[in-house]
Amino acid sequence: MSDTFLAPDARVIVQGMTGRSGRTHTLGMRAYGTNIVGGVSPRDEDVGGLPVFRNCADAVAATGAVASVAIVPPLAVLPAILEAIEAGIKTVVTITEGMPIHDAVRAKHAVAEANARWIGASTPGIAYPGRMKMGFLPNVSLSPGRLGVMAKSGTLSYEVNHRLVQRGLGQSLWVGVGGDPVKGTRFADMLPHFAADPDTDVLVIVGEIGGNEEEELAAAIIAQRFAKPVYALVAGQAAREGVTMGHAGALIHGNVGTVESKTTALTGAGAKVFGRIQDLVDAVAA
């Protein structure tokens, strides 16, 4: 995975730009300030006057794009990622839900071999508030500030950040890593960026039960001696055992993945951990 993160003024293409969702999100991202330079689609249809190319290689050659947002059906996500990285794209954001796990495993290995970065699957996207966003993070929850934000859940993170913005606290960078069990970028992968970023003073984690991502992050905080304050929400205290959750990654194995396991690990790493959104917001704003 590339050690450097995407620049706010990066040239971005949209794979699947002429579809209904592709068109909507392309225009929304561009209106926000994202440097959308073209799109990829088999159909030659106008989307805000942006050029449409038949494949990523042609798009990259013509525009110099270094990043892509793929807005395609679940079974087309893997081919879109492979096409993008083969064309030299270094950051791919995939917003589609329902990507097959075996496809995600293949994508993760391919991206690593290409020294690229994949955000997804099933992510609301990423944003440098006030400058650019890739995906559909809500504008009402975005505001320039000094909080680095990472989240599994889109809707939980929208609410957390909306309340923080109402308290005058915005974000330096917001990364939705997604809630799938196999994903391109995990919490711990982003830690070096936030540690080195001069625009980030505090790290806010929006986590949830299931998987070991929060425990993995806690270990990385200790190993990397991450020195900035960390505030974490671990949602799911009231979840009943045996009930299917909305996120494919919300799986508990033994004592790993529970609220207690995550809280213990993060607290041991020096983070302040909360089970309610308002408690987290009040602590960050204090």
mmCIF file of C-alpha atoms in Angstrom, residues 119-248:
data_model
loop_
_atom_site.group_PDB
_atom_site.id
_atom_site.type_symbol
_atom_site.label_atom_id
_atom_site.label_comp_id
_atom_site.label_asym_id
_atom_site.label_seq_id
_atom_site.Cartn_x
_atom_site.Cartn_y
_atom_site.Cartn_z
ATOM 1 C CA ILE A 119 -10.950 2.436 0.073
ATOM 2 C CA GLY A 120 -13.898 0.039 0.298
ATOM 3 C CA ALA A 121 -15.758 -2.013 -0.407
ATOM 4 C CA SER A 122 -19.068 -0.539 0.725
ATOM 5 C CA THR A 123 -17.761 2.856 1.815
ATOM 6 C CA PRO A 124 -19.494 6.248 1.807
ATOM 7 C CA GLY A 125 -16.126 7.588 0.712
ATOM 8 C CA ILE A 126 -13.428 9.971 1.859
ATOM 9 C CA ALA A 127 -13.213 13.747 2.158
ATOM 10 C CA TYR A 128 -10.919 16.659 2.771
ATOM 11 C CA PRO A 129 -13.721 18.946 3.985
ATOM 12 C CA GLY A 130 -14.063 22.162 2.054
ATOM 13 C CA ARG A 131 -11.752 20.899 -0.675
ATOM 14 C CA MET A 132 -12.806 17.540 -2.099
ATOM 15 C CA LYS A 133 -14.752 14.371 -1.504
ATOM 16 C CA MET A 134 -14.884 11.024 -3.262
ATOM 17 C CA GLY A 135 -18.191 9.302 -2.562
ATOM 18 C CA PHE A 136 -21.338 10.599 -0.949
ATOM 19 C CA LEU A 137 -20.435 11.828 2.522
ATOM 20 C CA PRO A 138 -23.147 14.385 3.409
ATOM 21 C CA ASN A 139 -22.147 18.028 3.073
ATOM 22 C CA VAL A 140 -24.035 18.915 6.262
ATOM 23 C CA SER A 141 -21.594 16.762 8.253
ATOM 24 C CA LEU A 142 -18.468 18.109 6.562
ATOM 25 C CA SER A 143 -16.505 21.114 7.763
ATOM 26 C CA PRO A 144 -12.795 21.961 7.657
ATOM 27 C CA GLY A 145 -11.130 21.340 11.007
ATOM 28 C CA ARG A 146 -8.437 19.430 12.839
ATOM 29 C CA LEU A 147 -10.112 16.115 13.649
ATOM 30 C CA GLY A 148 -8.920 13.042 11.787
ATOM 31 C CA VAL A 149 -11.907 10.726 11.404
ATOM 32 C CA MET A 150 -12.084 7.019 10.559
ATOM 33 C CA ALA A 151 -15.346 5.098 10.526
ATOM 34 C CA LYS A 152 -16.784 1.690 9.746
ATOM 35 C CA SER A 153 -20.406 2.836 9.686
ATOM 36 C CA GLY A 154 -21.501 5.565 7.312
ATOM 37 C CA THR A 155 -24.693 6.569 9.111
ATOM 38 C CA LEU A 156 -23.100 6.570 12.564
ATOM 39 C CA SER A 157 -20.244 8.724 11.312
ATOM 40 C CA TYR A 158 -22.665 11.157 9.659
ATOM 41 C CA GLU A 159 -24.360 11.722 13.006
ATOM 42 C CA VAL A 160 -21.126 11.936 14.986
ATOM 43 C CA ASN A 161 -19.621 14.496 12.625
ATOM 44 C CA HIS A 162 -22.827 16.492 12.258
ATOM 45 C CA ARG A 163 -22.959 16.950 16.039
ATOM 46 C CA LEU A 164 -19.248 17.820 16.160
ATOM 47 C CA VAL A 165 -19.683 20.377 13.368
ATOM 48 C CA GLN A 166 -22.532 21.950 15.351
ATOM 49 C CA ARG A 167 -20.021 22.349 18.179
ATOM 50 C CA GLY A 168 -17.566 24.093 15.854
ATOM 51 C CA LEU A 169 -15.299 21.079 15.248
ATOM 52 C CA GLY A 170 -14.503 19.941 11.716
ATOM 53 C CA GLN A 171 -12.319 17.353 10.056
ATOM 54 C CA SER A 172 -8.863 17.380 8.485
ATOM 55 C CA LEU A 173 -9.579 14.103 6.684
ATOM 56 C CA TRP A 174 -12.556 11.753 6.950
ATOM 57 C CA VAL A 175 -12.095 8.151 5.789
ATOM 58 C CA GLY A 176 -14.975 5.707 5.648
ATOM 59 C CA VAL A 177 -13.244 2.328 5.690
ATOM 60 C CA GLY A 178 -16.523 0.441 5.302
ATOM 61 C CA GLY A 179 -18.106 -2.363 7.269
ATOM 62 C CA ASP A 180 -17.227 -5.409 5.169
ATOM 63 C CA PRO A 181 -15.065 -8.197 6.639
ATOM 64 C CA VAL A 182 -12.510 -7.914 3.810
ATOM 65 C CA LYS A 183 -11.637 -4.359 2.849
ATOM 66 C CA GLY A 184 -8.897 -2.400 1.178
ATOM 67 C CA THR A 185 -7.985 -0.065 4.047
ATOM 68 C CA ARG A 186 -8.361 -0.733 7.758
ATOM 69 C CA PHE A 187 -8.082 1.637 10.720
ATOM 70 C CA ALA A 188 -4.473 0.690 11.466
ATOM 71 C CA ASP A 189 -3.439 1.307 7.855
ATOM 72 C CA MET A 190 -4.317 5.002 8.191
ATOM 73 C CA LEU A 191 -2.520 5.573 11.486
ATOM 74 C CA PRO A 192 0.832 6.656 9.952
ATOM 75 C CA HIS A 193 -0.936 9.325 7.886
ATOM 76 C CA PHE A 194 -2.693 10.853 10.862
ATOM 77 C CA ALA A 195 0.469 10.662 12.969
ATOM 78 C CA ALA A 196 2.447 12.640 10.384
ATOM 79 C CA ASP A 197 -0.320 15.011 9.289
ATOM 80 C CA PRO A 198 0.293 18.535 10.654
ATOM 81 C CA ASP A 199 -3.384 19.385 10.077
ATOM 82 C CA THR A 200 -4.636 16.655 12.441
ATOM 83 C CA ASP A 201 -4.613 17.249 16.194
ATOM 84 C CA VAL A 202 -7.052 14.572 17.372
ATOM 85 C CA LEU A 203 -8.149 11.182 16.045
ATOM 86 C CA VAL A 204 -11.830 10.175 16.201
ATOM 87 C CA ILE A 205 -12.768 6.535 15.588
ATOM 88 C CA VAL A 206 -16.341 5.459 14.851
ATOM 89 C CA GLY A 207 -16.288 1.731 15.495
ATOM 90 C CA GLU A 208 -18.760 -1.023 16.252
ATOM 91 C CA ILE A 209 -18.993 -4.590 17.434
ATOM 92 C CA GLY A 210 -17.638 -7.358 15.242
ATOM 93 C CA GLY A 211 -14.286 -8.130 13.693
ATOM 94 C CA ASN A 212 -10.948 -7.236 15.258
ATOM 95 C CA GLU A 213 -10.278 -3.898 13.569
ATOM 96 C CA GLU A 214 -10.457 -1.828 16.752
ATOM 97 C CA GLU A 215 -8.254 -4.301 18.623
ATOM 98 C CA GLU A 216 -5.807 -4.203 15.710
ATOM 99 C CA LEU A 217 -5.814 -0.398 15.837
ATOM 100 C CA ALA A 218 -5.095 -0.459 19.563
ATOM 101 C CA ALA A 219 -2.046 -2.650 18.972
ATOM 102 C CA ALA A 220 -0.827 -0.280 16.235
ATOM 103 C CA ILE A 221 -1.268 2.770 18.493
ATOM 104 C CA ILE A 222 1.020 1.134 21.040
ATOM 105 C CA ALA A 223 3.535 -0.236 18.518
ATOM 106 C CA GLN A 224 3.808 3.049 16.607
ATOM 107 C CA ARG A 225 3.717 5.186 19.769
ATOM 108 C CA PHE A 226 0.919 7.286 18.318
ATOM 109 C CA ALA A 227 0.999 10.446 20.430
ATOM 110 C CA LYS A 228 -2.163 12.334 19.449
ATOM 111 C CA PRO A 229 -5.355 12.019 21.544
ATOM 112 C CA VAL A 230 -7.710 9.254 20.390
ATOM 113 C CA TYR A 231 -11.456 9.216 21.024
ATOM 114 C CA ALA A 232 -13.443 6.146 20.008
ATOM 115 C CA LEU A 233 -17.087 5.183 19.762
ATOM 116 C CA VAL A 234 -17.787 1.442 19.995
ATOM 117 C CA ALA A 235 -21.405 1.006 18.948
ATOM 118 C CA GLY A 236 -23.460 -2.087 19.615
ATOM 119 C CA GLN A 237 -23.750 -2.387 23.387
ATOM 120 C CA ALA A 238 -27.446 -3.239 23.087
ATOM 121 C CA ALA A 239 -27.063 -5.698 20.198
ATOM 122 C CA ARG A 240 -28.599 -9.078 20.968
ATOM 123 C CA GLU A 241 -26.575 -12.248 20.468
ATOM 124 C CA GLY A 242 -27.541 -14.185 17.354
ATOM 125 C CA VAL A 243 -29.248 -11.267 15.632
ATOM 126 C CA THR A 244 -27.973 -10.472 12.122
ATOM 127 C CA MET A 245 -26.492 -6.987 11.917
ATOM 128 C CA GLY A 246 -26.442 -4.695 8.893
ATOM 129 C CA HIS A 247 -22.671 -4.868 8.390
ATOM 130 C CA ALA A 248 -21.136 -7.993 6.931
#
